[in-house]
Structure formats: structure tokens, C-alpha cells
Amino acid sequence: MASSSGPALNKELQCSICLEVFTDPVTTPCGHNFCRCCLIKCWTDTQTCFCPLCKEKFRRRPDLKINTTLREVAQHFKEKLNLEEPEVFCDVCDEKKQTAVKTCLMCQSSYCNYHLEPHLRVPRLKKHKLITAVENLEDYICQKHERPLELYCRDDQTCVCLSCAEGEHKTHNTVPIEEESQEKKNQLVQTQTDVHQMIQDRMKKIQEIKHSVEMRKRNTEEEKSSSVELFTDLIRSIEKCQSELMEMMEEQQKAAEKQAEDLIKELEQEITELKRRNTEIEQLSHTDDHLHLIQMNSSLYSRPNTKNWTEIRIDSDVNVKSVLAQLKEQLDGTLNERLSQIGLKFVQKFAVDVTLDPDTANLSLILSDDGKQVSYGDVKQDVPENPKRFEDNSYVLAKQGFSSGRFYYEVQVKGKTGWTLGVAKESVNRKGKIKLSPRFGVWTVILRNENEYLACGHPSVSLFLREKPEKVGVFVNYEEGLVSFYDVESRSHIYSFTGQTFTEKLYPCLSPGRNDKGKLSNPLIITPLMD
């Protein structure tokens, strides 16, 4: 192995083909790194391209782009290795000075191999303390007592000699310098482990951000295509709205890509700094210069204080509904209807399988065996008590709760003169009367008195629908604080709660209403989406 691949070489900076520090490193689709020239040579005169390390085959030859961050770290490492240590000469040689190999702290002299021989043979000299030859010998000798610094005072965090330990440091906690050095090395190992994990986390975050941007770009293209379809059959004034929508979506995409570019740049800078620090730690952890190890900058022994990237992410979805809402007032009734159809088609992509939870059902409610239907019974059910069960209101929650993302479900309400649909937070009151309002953790739309529709809030909002819904869709965007209701059959929007703040799990919430002389006997039915 060449000199550039000394024992301190970090394996992450070593090409597994030439076993040298990377030169123009490139990354394969499977995530492994190689020198560009090594990989090209490996693939010369072969029909199939594969990873030399894990043997994964690639259907076509990858486009090899130089990993600039890894190249900079490797270059920095090479420069570190090429720094020559100052040469120390033997203090005993008369004529041509030979290079010293050891320094005796008792004799306070450095010796070449020849003049070191008495220290290895004479019993009295064999007791002397030898270290790797150093030029700055005064740093290893107590300036007050002119004795070797052999102990470390943990109280004062300084190196001391035996005379110091018997004097002003007599009552202090002192340990052999080798013991403290080993402690520092242990700290370095832990710090190195932490730094390595931080590097891996940031590299993973880069891949996550790139994937999010790619997903967003794909979704943007899909929604642009749908929007073009929407505007093709409308009059000239609507075409202007189309242009505005396209421009707005492009600006959002560019803003997302710029945000991702800035985040990736910041992550790569952190990775470069962390790998530089990791290289220094790697070199330091192999030294037997105990004093030098102890007197190093204390920041090397602790986890670097860097940015917490856990919650930072790029939204890969395109929020078409918020864009369309800005244009809604400019469009006539026909366009509004078309937009509602597009909006319903969009939210239906987030459909989830909802099953009702019998442990939450009021005693007057009857659930089907499959948990997909609920109706009001004339006789209370004989079921065990449960702290999750609604006592004073005829409600039932789903088994599935959601604390992030988006979800959508549909309920058949055909033939009913009253019902309640929506979502409720996990801590909603189960044992007393429920106030149907977002202030109390419930977001619902209700039908009462056969044709009176209300969005329950503070105050409630009367809804005037052109048609009586037979199937209602409920959509939630947790992060945006949005709860929307749709008439599925007419593909029209009913109502939306916007600007809400969710802090706990949300559960689909249903009530079939009381039996009004048989008028409400039809069940509410959770229906699967039709393909």
C-alpha cells in the first residue's frame, strides 16, 4: 500500500479497488464510492455494469458524477498525511547527528537507537520513563520541580509531577497520566462514533430532500396536466387564469427547489466540517503522546454542536387546493363546479380504510359485524363499561386515528333525515354532553330536520346545497389544519374548516341520529371508493 494509505486512513475515504485515498470519487446507484478512473477501468470491456463492492448489477451504465463533497474531504485528508513531523536528533551523537527514536523524561535527553541501548539494558536506566522522541521536551517537564509530568490532577485539570502531587496537589484527585490519556481516548472514540452517525444522518437527509423534491416535481407535472385539461374548454378570460395558475405553481416549485438547494448546501458544509473533525479525531486517537492528547482543544472530546435536522423536510406534495382557492373568486359558477370536481379527485387519492370502534359506541348504537355500518337502536346494548365509550351522545369513533398527513373517507347517508359526520380529537369528552365545535375538538357537518344542513362551529354556518347528498366525503390535511366535506355524487364541495391547529390524534366521528318514528332507521355506511 502506498504511503498515502497509512494506518490513520479512515475507511470512508478509501477506494476499495485501488485501496488508496479517493481521487475524483463517484457514487454508484447502490450508494458505494470509488475513484472515477478505477470504476471506469473496472467496467472496460464488459457488457454488464455492476458494483465492485456489493455486486449489484445496473441495467444501463450509470452517469458518473464526481462527489464534490467527498473529493474535498479526501483532499483535506491527503494534505494532513503529507504534513511532515519535525525531525528530532540524538543529543549524544558527536559528529553526524542521528534521528532520535526516544526521549527520556528523567535524563531530559533524546536518543538514537545506538545511544538508547543502555536504557534498555542497565537496570537503573530501565526504570526511566521513555516516550516517542519529541522536540519540545520542556512541555513534558515540570518547570517548578524539573521532574517529569507523570500525573494528572483532575481537580485542576492540569498535568503535575510527583513533587506537585506531594505538595499543593496532595489532597487533589490525581491519576497516572496514562490513565487519563486512556480516558480521553475513550471520549474520542465515543465522539468519533457520534460524528460518524451525524455524517450518516446528514447524508440520509440529503437523499430524503432530493427524493422529496423529485416527488414534488412529479406531482407538479401531474397537477399541471390536470389543470391544462380543466382550462382547455373554457372561454378566453378563463385562459388568463390558467396562465396565472401555471406561473404560480412554477414559482412554488422553484421556491421548493431553491429551499432544497440551500438545505443541501448547508448539510454538505456540515458534512465537510464533520468529516474534517473526524479525520483529526482519527489521527489523534492513534497517538501515544499522552500529554499532547490531554492538552488538545477540549471541543474534540464532545459531540459537535450542530443544527437539529430531524424536523426539517421539503413537502413533496403540491397543494393545488390552496392555489385554486386564490383564483376561485375570479371564476364563474361553471368553473367553480369544475374546480370542485378536480378537488374531490385530488383528495380521494388519500382514501383510508375506516372501521368503527365498538368500544367507543354509545349504548344506543348498533354496529355491523364488519364495523362499516352504524344505526340507532330502540334498546340500549348490553356491553361492558369502557372509558372510551360515549355516554350522553349517540356517537362512535373509528379505530383508526391520524396524527399527521392526509386522509379521506366516504359515508353513505342516503334516505336519512339526520346525521353527523366529521372528525374528533382523541381527548374529546366521552362522558358528558358534546358541544359540536372546533373549540371543543370536533369538526362536523350535520343534517337535521330532513333538509337543514349546518357546519358546526362558533357560531354554526348554515349550508344551502343544491342537491341532497347521498354520499358524503370527509378529507383532512393535518399539517394545514384543513377539514373538508364533499358531496360525492355531484362531485361538489360542501364546506371546509380552515386554519385549524391540531395537536393530537384525529378520529373519524359518526352519528346516525335518533330514530324519529322510524325516519332515521337507515344506517350510516362507510363505503369503499369505487375504481
XYZ file of C-alpha atoms in Angstrom:
531
model
C 0.000 0.000 0.000
C 1.268 3.475 -0.844
C 2.277 5.993 1.758
C -0.934 7.910 1.336
C -2.760 4.994 2.877
C -1.230 4.973 6.348
C -2.789 3.384 9.452
C -4.767 6.544 10.219
C -6.659 6.306 6.935
C -10.397 6.396 7.506
C -12.059 3.585 5.542
C -14.705 6.010 4.333
C -12.024 7.836 2.355
C -10.523 4.707 0.799
C -11.359 3.340 -2.647
C -11.991 -0.405 -2.312
C -10.448 -1.005 -5.759
C -7.049 0.716 -5.523
C -7.026 0.879 -1.685
C -5.853 4.500 -1.869
C -7.426 7.764 -0.775
C -10.150 8.708 -3.275
C -9.225 10.570 -6.441
C -12.268 12.195 -8.109
C -14.708 9.945 -6.196
C -18.021 8.952 -7.838
C -21.055 7.246 -6.293
C -22.880 4.250 -7.789
C -26.699 3.959 -7.633
C -26.310 1.437 -4.784
C -24.526 4.096 -2.696
C -20.868 2.922 -2.808
C -17.938 5.201 -3.682
C -14.933 4.580 -5.942
C -12.241 6.543 -7.749
C -13.692 7.545 -11.100
C -10.775 6.135 -13.088
C -10.840 2.866 -11.078
C -14.537 2.309 -11.758
C -14.248 3.138 -15.472
C -11.295 0.729 -15.756
C -13.318 -1.943 -13.945
C -16.148 -1.552 -16.454
C -13.890 -1.575 -19.517
C -14.553 -4.435 -21.960
C -17.598 -5.690 -20.050
C -21.201 -5.971 -21.187
C -22.731 -5.648 -17.682
C -22.028 -2.813 -15.250
C -22.031 -3.817 -11.588
C -20.823 -2.511 -8.243
C -17.346 -3.959 -7.488
C -18.233 -3.998 -3.768
C -21.778 -5.395 -3.449
C -22.000 -6.841 -7.000
C -25.373 -5.164 -7.713
C -25.963 -5.051 -11.478
C -27.210 -1.974 -13.332
C -29.419 -2.238 -16.391
C -27.561 0.621 -18.036
C -24.263 2.325 -17.349
C -24.795 4.993 -14.648
C -23.941 8.618 -15.321
C -20.885 9.048 -13.104
C -20.755 12.474 -11.486
C -17.953 13.449 -9.125
C -18.976 13.645 -5.474
C -17.521 17.105 -4.778
C -18.053 16.938 -1.006
C -16.245 13.604 -0.689
C -13.476 14.829 -3.005
C -12.824 17.859 -0.773
C -12.697 15.714 2.367
C -10.310 13.234 0.702
C -8.073 16.069 -0.493
C -8.001 17.531 3.012
C -7.029 14.110 4.388
C -4.207 13.760 1.856
C -2.842 17.146 2.853
C -2.930 16.124 6.505
C -0.970 12.949 5.788
C 1.661 14.844 3.832
C 2.469 17.180 6.734
C 5.874 16.036 7.999
C 6.536 15.910 11.704
C 9.613 17.922 12.821
C 12.663 15.652 12.965
C 14.267 15.191 16.418
C 18.014 14.426 16.631
C 20.005 12.448 19.197
C 21.530 14.627 21.950
C 24.525 12.278 22.438
C 25.835 11.879 18.890
C 29.070 13.882 18.436
C 29.573 14.099 14.708
C 26.707 13.302 12.369
C 23.540 13.566 14.392
C 21.272 10.542 14.089
C 17.498 10.736 14.274
C 16.238 10.227 17.812
C 13.696 7.476 18.455
C 13.027 8.023 22.164
C 13.156 10.830 24.679
C 13.943 10.084 28.348
C 11.994 12.329 30.694
C 14.314 11.507 33.624
C 17.529 12.299 31.728
C 15.750 15.017 29.737
C 17.545 13.892 26.570
C 16.682 12.282 23.239
C 18.494 9.185 21.940
C 19.012 7.396 18.648
C 18.797 3.599 18.519
C 22.508 3.218 19.320
C 22.635 5.542 22.343
C 19.283 4.282 23.643
C 20.786 0.831 24.272
C 21.873 1.499 27.935
C 18.279 2.451 28.816
C 17.185 -0.963 27.579
C 19.927 -2.871 29.401
C 21.027 -1.140 32.635
C 18.521 -1.915 35.476
C 18.644 1.610 36.918
C 18.071 3.225 33.498
C 15.334 0.752 32.595
C 13.214 2.447 35.261
C 13.372 5.759 33.416
C 10.287 6.981 31.539
C 10.716 6.845 27.748
C 8.366 8.425 25.230
C 8.407 8.871 21.454
C 11.097 11.418 20.562
C 9.812 14.968 20.950
C 11.357 18.319 20.127
C 9.589 20.401 22.770
C 10.873 18.496 25.809
C 10.111 21.373 28.187
C 6.394 20.721 27.701
C 6.849 17.313 29.354
C 8.857 18.534 32.365
C 7.524 20.336 35.445
C 9.063 23.803 35.233
C 8.898 24.193 39.005
C 10.482 20.909 40.117
C 12.222 19.831 36.878
C 10.685 16.405 37.132
C 8.623 14.523 34.515
C 4.918 15.299 34.313
C 3.667 11.827 35.233
C 0.323 12.577 36.882
C -2.874 14.410 36.001
C -4.812 16.482 38.547
C -8.495 16.115 37.754
C -9.443 18.858 40.205
C -7.312 21.487 38.484
C -7.289 19.722 35.089
C -3.554 20.001 34.642
C -0.517 17.717 34.421
C 1.744 17.567 37.506
C 4.942 15.832 38.677
C 5.370 13.646 41.767
C 6.605 16.616 43.778
C 3.488 18.617 42.862
C 1.298 15.666 43.896
C 3.013 15.512 47.287
C 2.742 19.273 47.740
C 0.000 21.671 46.644
C -1.990 18.882 44.940
C -1.733 16.476 47.889
C -5.477 16.472 48.624
C -6.498 16.522 44.977
C -7.691 13.682 42.772
C -4.576 12.756 40.789
C -4.196 9.773 38.449
C -1.359 8.469 36.274
C -1.129 10.376 33.034
C -1.581 7.110 31.100
C -4.910 6.506 32.845
C -6.175 9.989 31.995
C -4.922 9.594 28.438
C -6.880 6.373 28.077
C -9.963 8.156 29.415
C -9.523 10.876 26.806
C -9.097 8.256 24.100
C -12.342 6.628 25.204
C -14.030 10.005 24.912
C -12.551 10.398 21.447
C -13.912 7.020 20.401
C -17.391 7.980 21.597
C -17.169 11.381 19.928
C -15.967 9.747 16.729
C -18.938 7.388 16.852
C -21.291 10.342 17.332
C -19.663 12.292 14.496
C -19.853 9.280 12.205
C -23.564 8.887 12.977
C -24.134 12.600 12.396
C -22.465 12.301 8.996
C -24.655 9.341 8.088
C -27.787 11.163 9.288
C -26.980 14.196 7.153
C -26.204 12.140 4.079
C -29.524 10.365 4.589
C -31.258 13.734 4.976
C -29.759 14.877 1.651
C -31.233 11.813 -0.062
C -34.561 12.468 1.663
C -34.626 16.077 0.451
C -33.687 15.085 -3.093
C -36.411 12.446 -3.094
C -38.975 14.944 -1.763
C -38.114 17.447 -4.490
C -38.362 14.738 -7.146
C -41.740 13.619 -5.797
C -42.935 17.208 -5.703
C -41.761 17.735 -9.263
C -43.604 14.597 -10.381
C -46.786 15.692 -8.597
C -46.407 19.174 -10.060
C -46.305 17.714 -13.556
C -49.387 15.605 -12.847
C -51.345 18.555 -11.483
C -50.205 20.813 -14.324
C -51.560 18.242 -16.760
C -54.910 18.124 -14.909
C -55.078 21.910 -14.843
C -54.413 22.152 -18.587
C -57.284 19.699 -19.114
C -59.512 21.886 -16.960
C -58.892 25.086 -18.872
C -58.981 23.809 -22.475
C -62.796 24.093 -22.836
C -63.280 27.487 -21.182
C -63.526 30.992 -22.639
C -60.659 33.433 -23.172
C -60.998 35.064 -19.752
C -60.508 31.680 -18.113
C -57.330 31.097 -20.142
C -55.784 34.015 -18.278
C -56.491 32.212 -15.015
C -54.796 29.144 -16.453
C -51.659 31.161 -17.162
C -51.694 32.580 -13.633
C -52.085 29.131 -12.143
C -49.187 27.726 -14.162
C -46.927 30.606 -13.172
C -47.831 30.268 -9.501
C -47.162 26.531 -9.500
C -43.817 27.029 -11.256
C -42.843 29.666 -8.700
C -43.753 27.308 -5.858
C -41.685 24.545 -7.462
C -38.721 26.892 -7.950
C -39.063 28.069 -4.355
C -39.103 24.434 -3.176
C -36.036 23.605 -5.296
C -34.232 26.711 -4.014
C -35.083 25.751 -0.434
C -33.834 22.224 -1.080
C -30.640 23.565 -2.708
C -29.936 25.780 0.303
C -30.625 22.941 2.755
C -28.408 20.525 0.817
C -25.620 23.107 0.671
C -25.846 23.633 4.424
C -25.889 19.868 5.029
C -22.874 19.340 2.762
C -20.989 22.081 4.606
C -21.747 20.358 7.904
C -20.675 17.007 6.478
C -17.390 18.505 5.236
C -16.700 20.027 8.659
C -17.738 16.835 10.481
C -15.507 14.686 8.282
C -12.623 17.118 8.780
C -13.161 16.828 12.506
C -13.493 13.066 12.209
C -10.125 12.933 10.425
C -8.467 14.934 13.221
C -10.035 12.663 15.842
C -8.917 9.563 13.919
C -5.298 10.795 13.863
C -5.378 11.902 17.480
C -6.845 8.608 18.687
C -3.729 6.732 17.436
C -1.115 8.864 19.179
C 0.850 7.662 22.179
C 1.740 11.197 23.074
C -0.382 11.253 26.223
C 0.341 14.813 27.236
C -0.378 16.175 23.794
C -3.617 14.196 23.769
C -4.753 15.677 27.096
C -3.832 19.242 26.224
C -5.731 19.228 22.931
C -8.720 21.541 22.436
C -11.477 20.200 24.715
C -14.084 20.610 21.948
C -12.687 17.493 20.234
C -13.920 15.335 23.129
C -17.564 16.304 22.850
C -20.329 15.914 20.292
C -20.286 18.839 17.818
C -22.959 21.465 18.418
C -24.736 21.387 15.071
C -28.189 22.070 13.705
C -31.012 19.649 14.536
C -32.252 18.410 11.157
C -34.885 15.954 12.466
C -37.951 18.082 11.741
C -36.647 19.807 8.588
C -38.197 18.495 5.394
C -39.423 19.502 1.963
C -43.116 18.890 1.260
C -43.242 16.613 -1.794
C -46.946 17.199 -2.450
C -48.377 20.083 -4.431
C -51.091 21.951 -2.553
C -53.311 22.608 -5.550
C -56.360 23.425 -3.420
C -54.720 26.488 -1.833
C -53.640 27.696 -5.289
C -57.111 27.199 -6.706
C -58.690 28.987 -3.741
C -56.850 32.189 -4.733
C -58.487 32.014 -8.158
C -61.956 30.914 -7.060
C -63.443 34.408 -6.748
C -62.392 35.207 -10.321
C -64.242 32.257 -11.823
C -67.941 31.873 -12.697
C -70.248 29.146 -11.427
C -69.264 26.698 -14.152
C -65.590 26.955 -13.358
C -66.270 26.650 -9.620
C -68.097 23.414 -10.289
C -65.196 22.089 -12.367
C -62.716 23.059 -9.664
C -64.743 21.163 -7.055
C -64.621 18.091 -9.274
C -60.850 18.380 -9.598
C -60.543 18.970 -5.833
C -62.541 15.846 -4.977
C -60.494 13.777 -7.419
C -57.337 15.043 -5.744
C -58.373 14.307 -2.136
C -59.737 10.865 -2.991
C -56.138 9.793 -3.567
C -55.756 9.873 0.233
C -58.581 7.418 0.978
C -58.085 5.194 4.044
C -59.845 2.082 5.302
C -62.088 3.114 8.214
C -63.621 0.648 10.687
C -65.838 1.725 13.578
C -64.656 1.028 17.135
C -67.322 -0.746 19.253
C -65.513 0.315 22.450
C -66.446 3.945 21.711
C -70.050 3.410 20.537
C -72.900 4.831 22.605
C -75.081 2.090 24.131
C -77.945 3.038 21.806
C -75.897 2.405 18.656
C -75.831 -0.854 16.729
C -72.694 -1.659 14.733
C -72.435 -4.233 11.959
C -70.063 -7.159 12.436
C -67.605 -5.708 9.926
C -67.629 -2.289 11.632
C -68.748 -0.499 8.449
C -72.350 0.379 9.428
C -73.972 2.121 12.394
C -77.656 2.661 13.199
C -79.696 3.815 16.167
C -81.416 1.118 18.252
C -84.526 1.439 20.376
C -82.948 -0.664 23.152
C -79.582 0.049 24.752
C -76.935 -2.565 24.116
C -75.720 -4.775 26.961
C -71.967 -4.216 26.661
C -69.160 -3.772 29.205
C -68.317 -0.336 30.552
C -65.408 1.344 28.820
C -63.729 4.713 29.491
C -63.631 5.289 25.725
C -67.411 4.938 25.284
C -69.707 7.947 24.619
C -72.388 8.044 27.324
C -74.655 11.060 26.684
C -74.368 11.369 22.890
C -75.062 8.808 20.185
C -71.595 8.942 18.639
C -68.975 6.417 17.606
C -65.340 6.865 16.563
C -63.245 4.864 14.136
C -60.489 2.536 15.299
C -58.005 4.389 13.112
C -56.513 7.661 14.382
C -54.239 10.033 12.453
C -51.663 12.449 13.843
C -50.073 13.579 10.574
C -50.529 13.628 6.814
C -53.810 13.469 4.907
C -56.748 11.087 4.993
C -60.174 10.756 3.359
C -63.241 8.560 3.873
C -66.761 8.337 2.456
C -70.102 7.618 4.163
C -73.448 6.772 2.563
C -76.222 8.917 4.093
C -78.973 8.061 1.570
C -82.522 8.051 2.908
C -81.710 9.695 6.254
C -83.283 12.846 7.695
C -80.495 13.479 10.194
C -76.837 12.585 10.691
C -73.491 13.928 11.922
C -70.130 13.372 10.150
C -66.601 14.619 10.643
C -63.600 14.106 12.908
C -62.936 14.440 16.629
C -59.736 14.715 18.651
C -58.688 11.816 20.858
C -59.387 13.669 24.129
C -62.961 14.667 23.158
C -65.386 14.456 26.078
C -66.858 10.929 26.189
C -68.876 11.133 29.430
C -70.783 14.401 29.112
C -72.653 16.396 26.521
C -70.549 17.195 23.446
C -70.511 20.707 22.090
C -70.103 20.371 18.334
C -67.407 22.972 17.705
C -63.692 23.058 16.838
C -63.227 24.828 20.189
C -64.089 21.503 21.857
C -62.190 19.259 19.443
C -64.973 18.322 16.998
C -65.161 19.285 13.299
C -68.503 18.196 11.849
C -71.261 18.872 9.318
C -74.784 17.815 10.324
C -78.198 17.298 8.783
C -81.272 17.907 10.959
C -84.983 18.301 10.311
C -84.574 16.492 6.984
C -83.178 19.420 4.953
C -81.291 21.736 7.345
C -77.514 21.450 6.851
C -75.062 23.082 9.275
C -71.290 23.342 9.619
C -70.933 23.167 13.412
C -68.753 25.944 14.753
C -68.824 29.012 16.911
C -71.170 30.161 15.517
C -72.527 27.428 13.236
C -72.857 28.126 9.499
C -75.992 27.281 7.565
C -75.288 25.450 4.312
C -77.522 25.804 1.257
C -76.997 22.788 -1.008
C -78.497 22.491 -4.485
C -78.887 18.748 -4.087
C -79.385 16.487 -1.103
C -76.180 14.437 -0.695
C -76.483 10.667 -0.739
C -72.800 10.071 -0.039
C -70.505 12.465 1.836
C -66.698 12.518 1.675
C -64.568 13.833 4.563
C -60.968 14.973 3.937
C -58.343 16.070 6.491
C -54.948 17.691 5.887
C -53.407 17.526 9.361
C -50.441 19.831 8.767
C -52.510 22.514 7.017
C -55.297 22.414 9.604
C -57.935 21.624 6.961
C -61.179 19.588 7.257
C -63.290 19.489 4.064
C -66.637 17.899 3.173
C -67.805 16.848 -0.320
C -70.994 15.676 -1.995
C -69.528 12.630 -3.729
C -72.345 12.025 -6.237
C -72.448 15.612 -7.562
C -68.684 15.927 -7.050
C -69.180 19.303 -5.353
C -67.614 20.942 -2.336
C -69.860 21.342 0.739
C -67.759 23.139 3.371
C -64.208 23.465 4.775
C -62.833 24.261 8.210
C -59.542 26.074 7.512
C -56.690 27.454 9.603
C -57.200 24.889 12.376
C -54.430 23.738 14.730
C -54.265 20.011 15.506
C -52.147 18.792 18.421
C -53.349 15.211 18.934
C -54.786 12.278 17.025
C -57.944 12.821 14.974
C -60.558 10.063 14.562
C -63.411 9.798 12.048
C -66.606 10.560 14.009
C -70.167 9.480 13.085
C -73.691 9.717 14.496
C -76.749 8.238 12.737
C -79.112 10.418 14.800
C -82.004 9.194 16.905
C -84.856 7.152 15.435
C -87.629 9.653 14.691
C -90.566 7.232 14.445
C -88.585 5.130 12.027
C -87.422 8.032 9.831
C -83.776 7.602 10.880
C -83.680 3.812 10.846
C -81.371 3.656 7.829
C -77.740 3.065 8.859
C -74.743 5.219 8.028
C -72.500 3.082 5.824
C -68.747 3.567 5.385
C -68.225 2.801 1.708
C -65.058 1.893 -0.195
C -64.017 4.130 -3.080
C -65.095 2.933 -6.499
C -62.303 2.480 -9.063
